[in-house]
């Protein structure tokens, strides 16, 4: 007889999350010394409110729509009109050449990823990603029964390490997850780096005689701070691409759980792969994406929360920390700063930082040692108040 | 090398749903002969609007709350205050003796079920249910790798067939899903029937030396039409119970995806099992239940949509059909009527009904042959208009 529970699920439920542990320490500490004296850079939650137009749309729909339709099921794949509107917006912005039939609405980024992974992976397959990476990728991929392999980081540029990738890819490789702008580094992969990856994927697909799918996890697509930085639309660079998107960051709606999957129309056996996505969504229990939020999104396409706040925070923090002698990866996007720890052990460095009331996340859980992640989706004022502590931290290592 | 897709997911995505096929036939037929001449009883979607208080709460929260908090992540298990409010409501109504720590907020009933099943099942386990049953139970259970076994119906009473259950249960049986009020019959299991099931589960758990979990799928709990009918709260009858709930039907909010799991505080190793639920939710991609809807629900506890419409529909349809000579199971709850087909082959009977523009669902997909399901969550006026067609259908078999 098996155990009373599923052991893998229990292990996940009991696994301590460093990020959450840090956040909870911060709450306890705030009670002891006052919230204004704790500098919590642990959580990646939007700190900018959703646009007023989103708020207005919610109330307008509630006051004007048939409630049975507004709060009723859409079709499992999402409302046709919503999918058509999103496709049109992506076509306008990126010349993406999508139609409503290429989109599948989801309950946010995590759902986009798990549905895609379950649609394509079998237990004998391998899914790869590039370090440093969002740690839930491993949880999501391993739930399918497939193997999850991490390609070591290029700790100079934090672009994808394609040299290591070429050595590690094998006939078992079925999917590669990429995340640009990247959590936890904030780095935007260059077009050159992306093109080189896609070229390799094409060559290896041909050599192994089966498609290798590219899964682009893009919740930070709109969070790019330098006008010259381009985040290419991946379906244009590589045919066998799934794009996983969420409005959590761009519209500051993480709690409302709304996003989508794009199954590239140029994908081999596109309709078959789309059907596999539908089957995976059904079997995991995602019946339809939140229906009122589908309508809200469709009426707020092309709008974002005020992302200038993040740009300002990025500049403030990056400039100060480099001035104090920290080595930081320059972040073009997302809302994270990846900073080299001032000793080999990033966890010990984070403990030292705590003595100065700075709450940072060690990079180990992102698959890359010796760094710390700072989330700068916090108030600008807290960053300003925290700077003397960072200065003191740097000095303590001299 | 495996196939390009996961074959099980593709099969699910491509599987024709009789219910959906019937619904789509109805839409095509409506274009041909006019919507008013098609009598569509295929879909189980609420036909009563959500209460005005729900609509008002949404706008009030949008207009008064901090948008970052309202649209932000709650903790993965749901907001503490929301879980506490729901527990208090269940305690008041059912003396359920729950606390916030026993609840896990979900993205609706399907999520409640998949998370619970993945938390407890291993591939060597068996999950059982009683026919007739909601067909997605099989899809959800088999995704865990476990075996799914259907206990044949007692076609006289449509109570649980415990005689068959006692013969079929085995050491492999880990979980039993029950659904009362029942989809597709509308039958409410009697307290006697439930007590007998729980007694058997206790005996078999002792005999096999491991707990057998009862999973109570309860989206129709509040949809009960006879004041004397009691739907006992299952955690009071059996310790090792999970309650899976959704507000889809009681508040007519199926599209907004909000529900919960109760892990009974009396369950063996309660905290371990709760942690397994957390791990399963995490690995399937359910990060947190829709946050604004969590708050909306917490402010509308004890309220339901106007369920009297369903009672009226039930009485109208049941009385007319039995008068015409149909054998119908008297439905105490939900919004379904389960009617014996007038020939052995329920599919052929549904085809015959289509000639009279009556769209019914054959019972085969519910694990029970020879019946049809009518969803009476439709307008009363459509039912009135449909009655001559039912009369004609009955006469055509004389």
Short mmCIF file of C-alpha atoms in Angstrom, two decimals, chain B residues 162 165 192-206 237-238:
data_model
loop_
_atom_site.label_atom_id
_atom_site.label_comp_id
_atom_site.label_asym_id
_atom_site.label_seq_id
_atom_site.Cartn_x
_atom_site.Cartn_y
_atom_site.Cartn_z
CA UNK B 162 -23.59 0.34 -1.35
CA UNK B 165 -19.58 -0.78 -3.45
CA UNK B 192 -29.23 6.93 6.05
CA UNK B 193 -27.42 6.22 2.77
CA UNK B 194 -24.54 8.54 3.74
CA UNK B 195 -24.22 7.04 7.21
CA UNK B 196 -24.12 3.54 5.75
CA UNK B 197 -21.36 4.63 3.35
CA UNK B 198 -19.32 6.17 6.17
CA UNK B 199 -19.72 3.06 8.33
CA UNK B 200 -18.43 0.95 5.46
CA UNK B 201 -15.51 3.32 4.89
CA UNK B 202 -14.57 3.12 8.57
CA UNK B 203 -14.74 -0.67 8.56
CA UNK B 204 -12.71 -0.99 5.37
CA UNK B 205 -10.13 1.58 6.50
CA UNK B 206 -9.61 -0.51 9.66
CA UNK B 237 -20.20 11.98 9.47
CA UNK B 238 -16.69 10.87 8.55
#
